[in-house]
PDB file of N, CA and C in Angstrom:
ATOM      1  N   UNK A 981     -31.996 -17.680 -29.413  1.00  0.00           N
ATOM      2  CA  UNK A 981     -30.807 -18.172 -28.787  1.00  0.00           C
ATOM      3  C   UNK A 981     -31.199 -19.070 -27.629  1.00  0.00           C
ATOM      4  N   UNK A 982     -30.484 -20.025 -27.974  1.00  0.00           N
ATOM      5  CA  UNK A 982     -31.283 -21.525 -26.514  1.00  0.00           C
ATOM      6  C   UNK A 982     -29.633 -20.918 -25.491  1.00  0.00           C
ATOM      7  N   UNK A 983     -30.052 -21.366 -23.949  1.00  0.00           N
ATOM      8  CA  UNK A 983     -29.153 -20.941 -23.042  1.00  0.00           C
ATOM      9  C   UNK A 983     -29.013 -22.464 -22.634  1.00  0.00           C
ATOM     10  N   UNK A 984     -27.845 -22.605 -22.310  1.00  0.00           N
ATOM     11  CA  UNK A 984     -28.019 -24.083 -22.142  1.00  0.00           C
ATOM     12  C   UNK A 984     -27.382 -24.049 -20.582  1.00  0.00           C
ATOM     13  N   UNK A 985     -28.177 -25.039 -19.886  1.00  0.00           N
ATOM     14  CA  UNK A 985     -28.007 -24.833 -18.389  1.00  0.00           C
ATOM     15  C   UNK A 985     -27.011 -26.425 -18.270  1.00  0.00           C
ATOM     16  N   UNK A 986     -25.915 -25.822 -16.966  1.00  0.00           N
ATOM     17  CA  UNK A 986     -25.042 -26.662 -16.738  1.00  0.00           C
ATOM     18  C   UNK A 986     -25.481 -27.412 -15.330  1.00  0.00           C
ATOM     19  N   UNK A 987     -25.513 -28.899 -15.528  1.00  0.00           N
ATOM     20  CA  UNK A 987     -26.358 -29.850 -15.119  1.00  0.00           C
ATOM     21  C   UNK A 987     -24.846 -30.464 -13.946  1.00  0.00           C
ATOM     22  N   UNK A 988     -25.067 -31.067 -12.913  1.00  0.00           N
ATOM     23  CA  UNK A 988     -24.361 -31.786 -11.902  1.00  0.00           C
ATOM     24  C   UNK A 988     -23.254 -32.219 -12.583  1.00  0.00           C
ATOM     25  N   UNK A 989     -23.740 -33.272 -13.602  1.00  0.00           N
ATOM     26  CA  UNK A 989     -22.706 -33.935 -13.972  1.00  0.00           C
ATOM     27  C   UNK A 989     -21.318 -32.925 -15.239  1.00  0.00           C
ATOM     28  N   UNK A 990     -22.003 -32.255 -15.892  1.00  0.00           N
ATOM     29  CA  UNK A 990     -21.227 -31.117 -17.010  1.00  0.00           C
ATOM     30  C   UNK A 990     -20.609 -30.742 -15.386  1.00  0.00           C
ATOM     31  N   UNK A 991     -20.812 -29.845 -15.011  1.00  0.00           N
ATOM     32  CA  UNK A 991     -20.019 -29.385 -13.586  1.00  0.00           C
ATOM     33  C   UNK A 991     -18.773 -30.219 -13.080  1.00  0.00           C
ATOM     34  N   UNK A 992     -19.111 -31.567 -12.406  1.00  0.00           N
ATOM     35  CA  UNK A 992     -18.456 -32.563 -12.355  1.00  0.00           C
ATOM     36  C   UNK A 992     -17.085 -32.819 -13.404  1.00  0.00           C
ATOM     37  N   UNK A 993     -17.533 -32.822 -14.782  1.00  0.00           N
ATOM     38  CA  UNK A 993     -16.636 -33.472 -15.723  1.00  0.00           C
ATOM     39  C   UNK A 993     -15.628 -31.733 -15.922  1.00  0.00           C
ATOM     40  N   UNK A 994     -16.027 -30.690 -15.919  1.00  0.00           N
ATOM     41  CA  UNK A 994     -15.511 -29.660 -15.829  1.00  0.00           C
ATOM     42  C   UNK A 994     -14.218 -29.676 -14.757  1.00  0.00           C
ATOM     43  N   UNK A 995     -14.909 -30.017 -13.543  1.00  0.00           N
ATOM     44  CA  UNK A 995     -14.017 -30.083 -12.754  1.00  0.00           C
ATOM     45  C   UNK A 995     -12.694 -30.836 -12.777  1.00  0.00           C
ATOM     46  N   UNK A 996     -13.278 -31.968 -13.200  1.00  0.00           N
ATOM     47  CA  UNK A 996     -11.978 -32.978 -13.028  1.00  0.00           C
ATOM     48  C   UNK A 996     -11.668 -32.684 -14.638  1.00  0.00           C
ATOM     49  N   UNK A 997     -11.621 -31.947 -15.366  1.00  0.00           N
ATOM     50  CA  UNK A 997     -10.862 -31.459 -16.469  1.00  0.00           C
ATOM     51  C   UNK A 997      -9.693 -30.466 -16.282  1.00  0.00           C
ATOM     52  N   UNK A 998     -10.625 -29.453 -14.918  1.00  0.00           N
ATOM     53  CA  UNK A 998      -9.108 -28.390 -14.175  1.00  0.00           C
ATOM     54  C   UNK A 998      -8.379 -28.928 -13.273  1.00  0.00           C
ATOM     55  N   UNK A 999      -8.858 -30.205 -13.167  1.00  0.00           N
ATOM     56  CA  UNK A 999      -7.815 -30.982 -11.905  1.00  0.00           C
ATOM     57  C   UNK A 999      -7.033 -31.530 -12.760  1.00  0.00           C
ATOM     58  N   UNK A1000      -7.355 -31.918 -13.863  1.00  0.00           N
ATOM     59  CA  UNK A1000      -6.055 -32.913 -14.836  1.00  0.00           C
ATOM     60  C   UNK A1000      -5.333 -31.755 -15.478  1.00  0.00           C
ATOM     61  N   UNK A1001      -5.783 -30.616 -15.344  1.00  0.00           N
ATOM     62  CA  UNK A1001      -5.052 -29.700 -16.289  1.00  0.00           C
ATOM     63  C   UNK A1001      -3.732 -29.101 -15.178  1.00  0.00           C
ATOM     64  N   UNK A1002      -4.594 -28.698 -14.053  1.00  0.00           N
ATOM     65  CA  UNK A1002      -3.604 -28.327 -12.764  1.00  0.00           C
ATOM     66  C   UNK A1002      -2.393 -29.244 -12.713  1.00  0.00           C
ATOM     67  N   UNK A1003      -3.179 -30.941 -12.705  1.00  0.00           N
ATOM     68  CA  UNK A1003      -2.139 -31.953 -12.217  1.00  0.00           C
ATOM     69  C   UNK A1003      -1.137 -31.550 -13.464  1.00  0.00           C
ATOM     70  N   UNK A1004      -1.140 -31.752 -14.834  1.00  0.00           N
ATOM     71  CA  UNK A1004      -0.203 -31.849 -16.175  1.00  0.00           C
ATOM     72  C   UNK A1004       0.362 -30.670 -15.927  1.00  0.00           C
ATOM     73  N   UNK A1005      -0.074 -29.559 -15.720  1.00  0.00           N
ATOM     74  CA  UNK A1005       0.542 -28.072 -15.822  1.00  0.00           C
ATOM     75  C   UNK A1005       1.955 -28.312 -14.394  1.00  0.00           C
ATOM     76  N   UNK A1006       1.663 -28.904 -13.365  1.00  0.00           N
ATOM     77  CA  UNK A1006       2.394 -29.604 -12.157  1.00  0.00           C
ATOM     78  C   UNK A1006       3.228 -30.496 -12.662  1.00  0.00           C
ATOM     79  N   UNK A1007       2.933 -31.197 -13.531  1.00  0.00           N
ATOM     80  CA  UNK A1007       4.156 -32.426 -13.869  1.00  0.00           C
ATOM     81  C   UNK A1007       5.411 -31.705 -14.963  1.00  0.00           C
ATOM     82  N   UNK A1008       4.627 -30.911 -15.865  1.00  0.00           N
ATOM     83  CA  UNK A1008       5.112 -29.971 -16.683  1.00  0.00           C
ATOM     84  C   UNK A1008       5.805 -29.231 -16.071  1.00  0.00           C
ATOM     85  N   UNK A1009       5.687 -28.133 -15.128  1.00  0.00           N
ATOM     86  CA  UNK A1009       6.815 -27.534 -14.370  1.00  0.00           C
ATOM     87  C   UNK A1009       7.814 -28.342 -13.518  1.00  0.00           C
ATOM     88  N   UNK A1010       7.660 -29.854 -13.310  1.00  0.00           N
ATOM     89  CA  UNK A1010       8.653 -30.485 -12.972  1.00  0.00           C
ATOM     90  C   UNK A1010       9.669 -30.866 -13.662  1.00  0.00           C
ATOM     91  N   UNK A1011       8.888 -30.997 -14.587  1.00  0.00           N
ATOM     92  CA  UNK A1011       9.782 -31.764 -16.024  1.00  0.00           C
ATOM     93  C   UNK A1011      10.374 -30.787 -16.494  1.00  0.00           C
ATOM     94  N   UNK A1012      10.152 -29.600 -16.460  1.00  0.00           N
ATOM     95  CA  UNK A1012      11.444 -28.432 -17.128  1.00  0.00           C
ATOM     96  C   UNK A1012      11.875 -28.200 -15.931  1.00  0.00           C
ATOM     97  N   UNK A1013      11.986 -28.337 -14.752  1.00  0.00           N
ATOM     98  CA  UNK A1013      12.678 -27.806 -13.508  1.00  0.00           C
ATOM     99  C   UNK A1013      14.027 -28.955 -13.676  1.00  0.00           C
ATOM    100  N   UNK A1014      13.358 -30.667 -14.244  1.00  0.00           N
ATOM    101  CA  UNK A1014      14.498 -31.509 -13.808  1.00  0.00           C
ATOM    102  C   UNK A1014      15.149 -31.368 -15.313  1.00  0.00           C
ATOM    103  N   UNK A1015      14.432 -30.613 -16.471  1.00  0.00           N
ATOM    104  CA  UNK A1015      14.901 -30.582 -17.534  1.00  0.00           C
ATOM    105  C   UNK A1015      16.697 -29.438 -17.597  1.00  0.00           C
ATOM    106  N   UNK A1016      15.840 -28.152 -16.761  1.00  0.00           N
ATOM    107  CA  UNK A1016      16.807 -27.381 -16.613  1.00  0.00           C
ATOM    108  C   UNK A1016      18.132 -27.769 -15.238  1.00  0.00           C
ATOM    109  N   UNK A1017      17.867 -28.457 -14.552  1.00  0.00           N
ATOM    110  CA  UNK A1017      18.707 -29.157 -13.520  1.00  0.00           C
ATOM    111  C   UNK A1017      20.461 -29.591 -14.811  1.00  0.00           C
ATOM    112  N   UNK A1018      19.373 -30.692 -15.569  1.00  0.00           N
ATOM    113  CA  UNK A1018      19.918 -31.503 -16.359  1.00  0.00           C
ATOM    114  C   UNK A1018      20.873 -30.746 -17.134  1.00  0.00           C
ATOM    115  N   UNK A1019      20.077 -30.076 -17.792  1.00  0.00           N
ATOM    116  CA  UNK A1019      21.101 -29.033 -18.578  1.00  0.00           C
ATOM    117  C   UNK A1019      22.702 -28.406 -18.128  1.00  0.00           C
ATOM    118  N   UNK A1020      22.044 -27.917 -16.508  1.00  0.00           N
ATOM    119  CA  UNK A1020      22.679 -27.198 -15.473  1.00  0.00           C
ATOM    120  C   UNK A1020      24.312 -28.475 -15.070  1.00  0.00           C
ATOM    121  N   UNK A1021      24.149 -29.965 -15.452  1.00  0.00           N
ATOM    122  CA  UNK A1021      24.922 -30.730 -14.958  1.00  0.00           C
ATOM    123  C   UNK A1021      25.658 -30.789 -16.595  1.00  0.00           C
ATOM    124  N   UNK A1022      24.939 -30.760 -17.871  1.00  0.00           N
ATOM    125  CA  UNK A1022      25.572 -30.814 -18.861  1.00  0.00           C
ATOM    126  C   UNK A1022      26.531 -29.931 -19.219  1.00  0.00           C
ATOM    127  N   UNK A1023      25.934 -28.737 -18.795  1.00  0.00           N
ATOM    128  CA  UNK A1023      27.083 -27.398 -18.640  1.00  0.00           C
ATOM    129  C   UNK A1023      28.323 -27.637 -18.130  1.00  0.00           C
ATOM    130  N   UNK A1024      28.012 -27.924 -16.383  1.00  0.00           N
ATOM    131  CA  UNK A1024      29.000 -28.185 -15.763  1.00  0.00           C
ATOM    132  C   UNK A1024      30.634 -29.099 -15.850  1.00  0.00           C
ATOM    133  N   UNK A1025      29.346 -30.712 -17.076  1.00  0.00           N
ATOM    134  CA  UNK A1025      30.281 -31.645 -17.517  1.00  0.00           C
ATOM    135  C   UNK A1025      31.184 -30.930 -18.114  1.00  0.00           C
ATOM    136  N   UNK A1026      30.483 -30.140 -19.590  1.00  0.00           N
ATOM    137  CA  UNK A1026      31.147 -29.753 -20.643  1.00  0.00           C
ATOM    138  C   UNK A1026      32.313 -28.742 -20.064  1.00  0.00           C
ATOM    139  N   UNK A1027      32.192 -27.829 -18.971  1.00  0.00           N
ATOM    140  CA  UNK A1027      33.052 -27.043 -18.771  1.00  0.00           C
ATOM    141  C   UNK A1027      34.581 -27.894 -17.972  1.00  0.00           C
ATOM    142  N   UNK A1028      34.223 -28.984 -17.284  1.00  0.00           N
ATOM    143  CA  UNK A1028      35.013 -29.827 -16.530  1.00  0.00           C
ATOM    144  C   UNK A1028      36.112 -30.322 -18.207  1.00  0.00           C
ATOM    145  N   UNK A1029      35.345 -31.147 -18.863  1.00  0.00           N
ATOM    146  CA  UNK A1029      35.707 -31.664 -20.181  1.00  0.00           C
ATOM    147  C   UNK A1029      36.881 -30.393 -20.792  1.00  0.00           C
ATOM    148  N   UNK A1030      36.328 -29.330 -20.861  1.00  0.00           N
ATOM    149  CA  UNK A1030      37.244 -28.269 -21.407  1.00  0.00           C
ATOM    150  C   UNK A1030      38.197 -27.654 -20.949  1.00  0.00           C
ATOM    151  N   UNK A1031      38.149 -27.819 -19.494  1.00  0.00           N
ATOM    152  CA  UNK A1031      39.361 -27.588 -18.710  1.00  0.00           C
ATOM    153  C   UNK A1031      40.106 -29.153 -19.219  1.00  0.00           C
ATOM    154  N   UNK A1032      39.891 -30.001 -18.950  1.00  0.00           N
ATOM    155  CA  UNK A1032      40.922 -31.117 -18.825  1.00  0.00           C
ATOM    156  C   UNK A1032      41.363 -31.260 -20.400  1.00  0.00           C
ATOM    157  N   UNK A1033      40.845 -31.193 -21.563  1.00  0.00           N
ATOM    158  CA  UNK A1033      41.534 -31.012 -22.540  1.00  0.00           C
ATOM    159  C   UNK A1033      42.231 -29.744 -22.713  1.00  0.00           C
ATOM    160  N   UNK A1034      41.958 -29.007 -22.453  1.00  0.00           N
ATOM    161  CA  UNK A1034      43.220 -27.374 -22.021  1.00  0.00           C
ATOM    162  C   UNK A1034      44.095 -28.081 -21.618  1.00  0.00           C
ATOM    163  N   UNK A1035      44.493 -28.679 -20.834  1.00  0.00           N
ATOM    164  CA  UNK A1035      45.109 -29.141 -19.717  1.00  0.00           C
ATOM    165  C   UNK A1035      46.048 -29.645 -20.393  1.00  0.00           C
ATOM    166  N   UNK A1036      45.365 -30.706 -21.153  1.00  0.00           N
ATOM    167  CA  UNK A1036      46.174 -31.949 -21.744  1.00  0.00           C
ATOM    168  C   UNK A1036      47.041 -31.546 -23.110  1.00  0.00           C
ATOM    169  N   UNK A1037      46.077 -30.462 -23.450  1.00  0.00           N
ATOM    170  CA  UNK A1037      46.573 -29.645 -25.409  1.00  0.00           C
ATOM    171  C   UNK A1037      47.969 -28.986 -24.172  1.00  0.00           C
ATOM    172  N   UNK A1038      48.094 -28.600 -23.195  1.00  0.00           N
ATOM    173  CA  UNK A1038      49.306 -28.292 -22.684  1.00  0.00           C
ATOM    174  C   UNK A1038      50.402 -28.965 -22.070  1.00  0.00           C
ATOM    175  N   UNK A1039      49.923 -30.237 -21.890  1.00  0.00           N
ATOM    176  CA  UNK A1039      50.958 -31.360 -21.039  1.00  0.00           C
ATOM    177  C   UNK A1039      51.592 -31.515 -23.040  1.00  0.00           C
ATOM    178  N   UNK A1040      50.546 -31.669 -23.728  1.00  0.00           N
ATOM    179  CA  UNK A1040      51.012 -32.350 -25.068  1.00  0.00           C
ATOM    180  C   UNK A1040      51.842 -31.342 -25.386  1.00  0.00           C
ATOM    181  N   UNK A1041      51.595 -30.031 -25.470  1.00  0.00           N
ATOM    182  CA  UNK A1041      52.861 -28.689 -26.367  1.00  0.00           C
ATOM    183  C   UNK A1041      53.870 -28.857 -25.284  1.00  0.00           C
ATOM    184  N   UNK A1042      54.012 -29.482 -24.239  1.00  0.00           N
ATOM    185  CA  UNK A1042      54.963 -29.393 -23.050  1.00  0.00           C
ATOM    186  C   UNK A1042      55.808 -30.664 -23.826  1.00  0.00           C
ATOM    187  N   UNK A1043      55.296 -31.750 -23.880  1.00  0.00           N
ATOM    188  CA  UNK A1043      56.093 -32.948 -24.621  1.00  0.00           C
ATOM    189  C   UNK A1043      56.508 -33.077 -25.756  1.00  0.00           C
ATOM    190  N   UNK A1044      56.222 -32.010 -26.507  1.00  0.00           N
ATOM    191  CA  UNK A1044      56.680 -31.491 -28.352  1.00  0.00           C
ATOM    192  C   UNK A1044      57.406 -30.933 -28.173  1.00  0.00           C
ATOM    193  N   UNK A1045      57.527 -29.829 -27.191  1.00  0.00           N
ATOM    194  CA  UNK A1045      58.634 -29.105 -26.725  1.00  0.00           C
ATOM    195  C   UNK A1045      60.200 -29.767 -26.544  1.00  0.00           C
ATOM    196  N   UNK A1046      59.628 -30.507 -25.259  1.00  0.00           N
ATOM    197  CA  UNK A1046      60.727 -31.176 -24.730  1.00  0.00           C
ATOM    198  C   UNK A1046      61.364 -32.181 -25.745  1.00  0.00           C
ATOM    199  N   UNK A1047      60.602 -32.798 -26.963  1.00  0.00           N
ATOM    200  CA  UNK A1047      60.941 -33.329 -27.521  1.00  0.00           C
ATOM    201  C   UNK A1047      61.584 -33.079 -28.932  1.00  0.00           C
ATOM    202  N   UNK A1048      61.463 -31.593 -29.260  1.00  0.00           N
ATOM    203  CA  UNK A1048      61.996 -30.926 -30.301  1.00  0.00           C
ATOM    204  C   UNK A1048      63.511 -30.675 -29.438  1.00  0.00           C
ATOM    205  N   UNK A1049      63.516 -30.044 -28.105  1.00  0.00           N
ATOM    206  CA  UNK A1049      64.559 -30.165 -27.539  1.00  0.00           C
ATOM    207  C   UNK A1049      66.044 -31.297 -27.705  1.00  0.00           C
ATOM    208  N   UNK A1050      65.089 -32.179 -27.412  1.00  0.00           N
ATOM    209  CA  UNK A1050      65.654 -33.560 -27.391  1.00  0.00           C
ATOM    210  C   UNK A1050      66.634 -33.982 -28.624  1.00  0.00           C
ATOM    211  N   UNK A1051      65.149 -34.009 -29.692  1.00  0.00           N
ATOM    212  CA  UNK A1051      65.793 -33.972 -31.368  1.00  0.00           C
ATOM    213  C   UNK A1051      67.338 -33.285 -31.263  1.00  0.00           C
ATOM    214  N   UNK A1052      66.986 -32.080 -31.037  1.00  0.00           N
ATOM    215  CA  UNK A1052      67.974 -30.925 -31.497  1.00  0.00           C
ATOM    216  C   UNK A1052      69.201 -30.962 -30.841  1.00  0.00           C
ATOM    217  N   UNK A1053      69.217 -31.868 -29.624  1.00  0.00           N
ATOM    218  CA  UNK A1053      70.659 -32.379 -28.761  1.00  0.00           C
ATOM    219  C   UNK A1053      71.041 -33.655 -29.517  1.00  0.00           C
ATOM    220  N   UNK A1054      70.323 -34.284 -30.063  1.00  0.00           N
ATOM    221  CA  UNK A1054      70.821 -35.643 -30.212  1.00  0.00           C
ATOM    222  C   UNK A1054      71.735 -35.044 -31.835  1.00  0.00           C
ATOM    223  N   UNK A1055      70.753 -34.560 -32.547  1.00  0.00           N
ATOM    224  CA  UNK A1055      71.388 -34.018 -33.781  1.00  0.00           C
ATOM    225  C   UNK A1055      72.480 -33.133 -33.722  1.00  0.00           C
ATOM    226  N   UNK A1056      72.724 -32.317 -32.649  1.00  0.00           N
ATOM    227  CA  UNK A1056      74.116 -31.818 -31.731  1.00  0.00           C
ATOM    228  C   UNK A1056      75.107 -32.856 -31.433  1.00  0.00           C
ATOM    229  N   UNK A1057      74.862 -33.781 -30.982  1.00  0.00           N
ATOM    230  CA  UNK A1057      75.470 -35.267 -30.281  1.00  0.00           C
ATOM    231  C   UNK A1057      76.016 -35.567 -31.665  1.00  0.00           C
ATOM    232  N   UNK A1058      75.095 -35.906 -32.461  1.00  0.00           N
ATOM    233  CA  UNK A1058      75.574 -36.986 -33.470  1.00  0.00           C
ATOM    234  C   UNK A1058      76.744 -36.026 -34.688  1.00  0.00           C
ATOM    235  N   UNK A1059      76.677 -35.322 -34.406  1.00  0.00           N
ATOM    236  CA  UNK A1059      77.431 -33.958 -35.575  1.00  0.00           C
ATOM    237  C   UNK A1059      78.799 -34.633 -34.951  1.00  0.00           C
ATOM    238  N   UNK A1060      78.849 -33.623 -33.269  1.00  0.00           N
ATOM    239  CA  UNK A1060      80.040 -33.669 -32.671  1.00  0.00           C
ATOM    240  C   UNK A1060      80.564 -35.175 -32.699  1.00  0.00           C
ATOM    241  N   UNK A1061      79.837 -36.833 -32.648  1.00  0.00           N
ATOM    242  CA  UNK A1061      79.957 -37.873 -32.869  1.00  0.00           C
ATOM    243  C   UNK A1061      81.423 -37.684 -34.566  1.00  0.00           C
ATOM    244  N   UNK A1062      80.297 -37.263 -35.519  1.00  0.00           N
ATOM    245  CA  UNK A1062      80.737 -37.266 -36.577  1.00  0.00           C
ATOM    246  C   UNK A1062      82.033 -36.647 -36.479  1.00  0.00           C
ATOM    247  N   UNK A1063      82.339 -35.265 -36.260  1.00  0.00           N
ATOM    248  CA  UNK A1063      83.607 -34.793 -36.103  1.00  0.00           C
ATOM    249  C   UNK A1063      84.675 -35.349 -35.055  1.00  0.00           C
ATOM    250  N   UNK A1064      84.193 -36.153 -34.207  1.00  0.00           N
ATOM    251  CA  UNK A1064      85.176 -36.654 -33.414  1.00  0.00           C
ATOM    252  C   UNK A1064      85.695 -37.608 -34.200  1.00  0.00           C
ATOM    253  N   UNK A1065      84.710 -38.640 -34.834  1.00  0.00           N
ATOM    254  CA  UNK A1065      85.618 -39.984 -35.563  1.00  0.00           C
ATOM    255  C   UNK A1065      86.316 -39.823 -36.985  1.00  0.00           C
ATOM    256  N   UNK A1066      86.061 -38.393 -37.497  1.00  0.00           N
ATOM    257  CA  UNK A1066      86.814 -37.658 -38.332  1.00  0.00           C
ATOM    258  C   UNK A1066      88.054 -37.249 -37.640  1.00  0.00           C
ATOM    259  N   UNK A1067      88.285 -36.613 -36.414  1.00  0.00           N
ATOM    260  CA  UNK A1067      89.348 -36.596 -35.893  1.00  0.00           C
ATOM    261  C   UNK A1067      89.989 -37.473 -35.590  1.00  0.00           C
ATOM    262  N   UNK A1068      89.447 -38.620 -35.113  1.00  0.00           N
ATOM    263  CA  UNK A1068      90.379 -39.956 -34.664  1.00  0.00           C
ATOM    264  C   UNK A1068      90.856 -40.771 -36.331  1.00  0.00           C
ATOM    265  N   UNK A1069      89.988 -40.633 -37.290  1.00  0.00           N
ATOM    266  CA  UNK A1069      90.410 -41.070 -38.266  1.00  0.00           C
ATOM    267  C   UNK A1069      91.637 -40.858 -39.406  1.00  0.00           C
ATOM    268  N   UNK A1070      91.272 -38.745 -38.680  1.00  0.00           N
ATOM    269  CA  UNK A1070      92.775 -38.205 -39.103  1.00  0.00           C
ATOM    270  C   UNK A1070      94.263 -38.455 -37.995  1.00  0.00           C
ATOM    271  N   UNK A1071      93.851 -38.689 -37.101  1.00  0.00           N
ATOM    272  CA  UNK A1071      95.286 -39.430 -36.247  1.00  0.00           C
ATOM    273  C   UNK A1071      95.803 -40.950 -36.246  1.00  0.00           C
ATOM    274  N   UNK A1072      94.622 -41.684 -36.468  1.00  0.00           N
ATOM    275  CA  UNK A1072      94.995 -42.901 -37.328  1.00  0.00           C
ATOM    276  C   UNK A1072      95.614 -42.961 -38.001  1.00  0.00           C
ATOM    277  N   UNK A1073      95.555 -42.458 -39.519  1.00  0.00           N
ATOM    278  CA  UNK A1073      96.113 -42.127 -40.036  1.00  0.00           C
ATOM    279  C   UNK A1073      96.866 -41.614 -40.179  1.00  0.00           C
ATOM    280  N   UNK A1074      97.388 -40.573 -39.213  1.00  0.00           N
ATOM    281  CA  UNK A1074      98.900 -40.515 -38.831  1.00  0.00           C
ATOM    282  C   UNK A1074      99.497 -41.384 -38.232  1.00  0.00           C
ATOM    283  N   UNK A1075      99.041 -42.092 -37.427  1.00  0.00           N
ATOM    284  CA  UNK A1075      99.726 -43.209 -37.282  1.00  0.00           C
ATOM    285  C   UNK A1075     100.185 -44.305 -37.625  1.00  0.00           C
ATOM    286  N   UNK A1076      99.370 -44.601 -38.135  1.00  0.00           N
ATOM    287  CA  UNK A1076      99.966 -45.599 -39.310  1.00  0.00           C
ATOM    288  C   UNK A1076     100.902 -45.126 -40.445  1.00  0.00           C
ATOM    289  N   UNK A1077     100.762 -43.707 -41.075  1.00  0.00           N
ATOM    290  CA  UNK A1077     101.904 -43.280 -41.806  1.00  0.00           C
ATOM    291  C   UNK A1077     103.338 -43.013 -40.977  1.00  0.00           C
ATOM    292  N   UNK A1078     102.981 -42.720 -39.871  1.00  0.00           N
ATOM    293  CA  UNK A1078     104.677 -43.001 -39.045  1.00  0.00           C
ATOM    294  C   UNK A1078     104.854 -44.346 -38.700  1.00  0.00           C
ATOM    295  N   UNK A1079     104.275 -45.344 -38.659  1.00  0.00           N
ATOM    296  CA  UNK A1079     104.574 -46.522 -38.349  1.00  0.00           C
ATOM    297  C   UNK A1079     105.101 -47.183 -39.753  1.00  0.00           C
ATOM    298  N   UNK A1080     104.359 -46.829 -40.811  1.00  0.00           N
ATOM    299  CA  UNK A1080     104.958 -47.014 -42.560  1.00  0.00           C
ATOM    300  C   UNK A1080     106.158 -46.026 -42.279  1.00  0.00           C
ATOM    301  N   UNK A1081     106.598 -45.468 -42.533  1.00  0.00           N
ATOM    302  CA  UNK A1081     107.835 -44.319 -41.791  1.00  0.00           C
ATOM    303  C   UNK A1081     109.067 -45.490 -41.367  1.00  0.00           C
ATOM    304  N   UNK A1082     108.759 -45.758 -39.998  1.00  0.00           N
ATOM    305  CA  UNK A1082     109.511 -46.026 -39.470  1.00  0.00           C
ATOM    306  C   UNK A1082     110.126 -47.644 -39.863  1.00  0.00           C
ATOM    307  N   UNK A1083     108.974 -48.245 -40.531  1.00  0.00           N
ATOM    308  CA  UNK A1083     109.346 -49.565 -40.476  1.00  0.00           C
ATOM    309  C   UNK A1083     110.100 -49.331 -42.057  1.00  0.00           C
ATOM    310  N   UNK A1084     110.131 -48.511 -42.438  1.00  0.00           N
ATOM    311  CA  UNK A1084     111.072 -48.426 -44.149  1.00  0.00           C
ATOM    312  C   UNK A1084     111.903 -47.660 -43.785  1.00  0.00           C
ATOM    313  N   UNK A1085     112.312 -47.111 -42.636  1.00  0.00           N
ATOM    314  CA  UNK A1085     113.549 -46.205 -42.248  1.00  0.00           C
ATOM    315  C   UNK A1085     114.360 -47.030 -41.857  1.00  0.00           C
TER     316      UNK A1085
END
């Protein structure tokens, strides 16, 4: 078995192998620190986003509402419309049969 002896320079290149490893292992815990930051603001968006469409899926059932409302008066309106000019059409018509009436009397 040969022992192999570590010379200035092997030492040297060793070294600055745990300094690049230290430095990457350092950039690496930055990069998931700003990775998890990031995340931490995507969350935040998404939860902002989900309130304001809540929000809005309720302004909208608020305006379907009001607007089924609406429907349902106008279709009220237009009935009572209908029966009124049925009524005026049946007094018209009386009137004009007493006015035929009177003008042959």
């Amino acid at each position: 078995m040969t022992v192999q002896r570590w010379n200035d320079e092997m030492l040297d290149e060793l070294a600055s192998t745990v300094t690049e490893l230290r430095e990457s292992t350092t950039e690496l815990r930055e990069s998931v620190t700003e990775l998890r930051e990031g995340i931490t603001e995507v969350k935040d968006s998404v939860d902002g986003l989900r309130i304001t469409a809540q929000a809005l899926l309720q302004v909208a059932a608020q305006s379907q509402s009001r607007m089924d409302r609406f429907d349902e008066e106008m279709d009220l309106l237009k009935q009572r419309q209908a029966e009124s000019d049925q009524r005026f059409n049946v007094l018209l018509e009386e009137v004009r049969s007493l006015i035929r009436g009177n003008q042959t009397g």
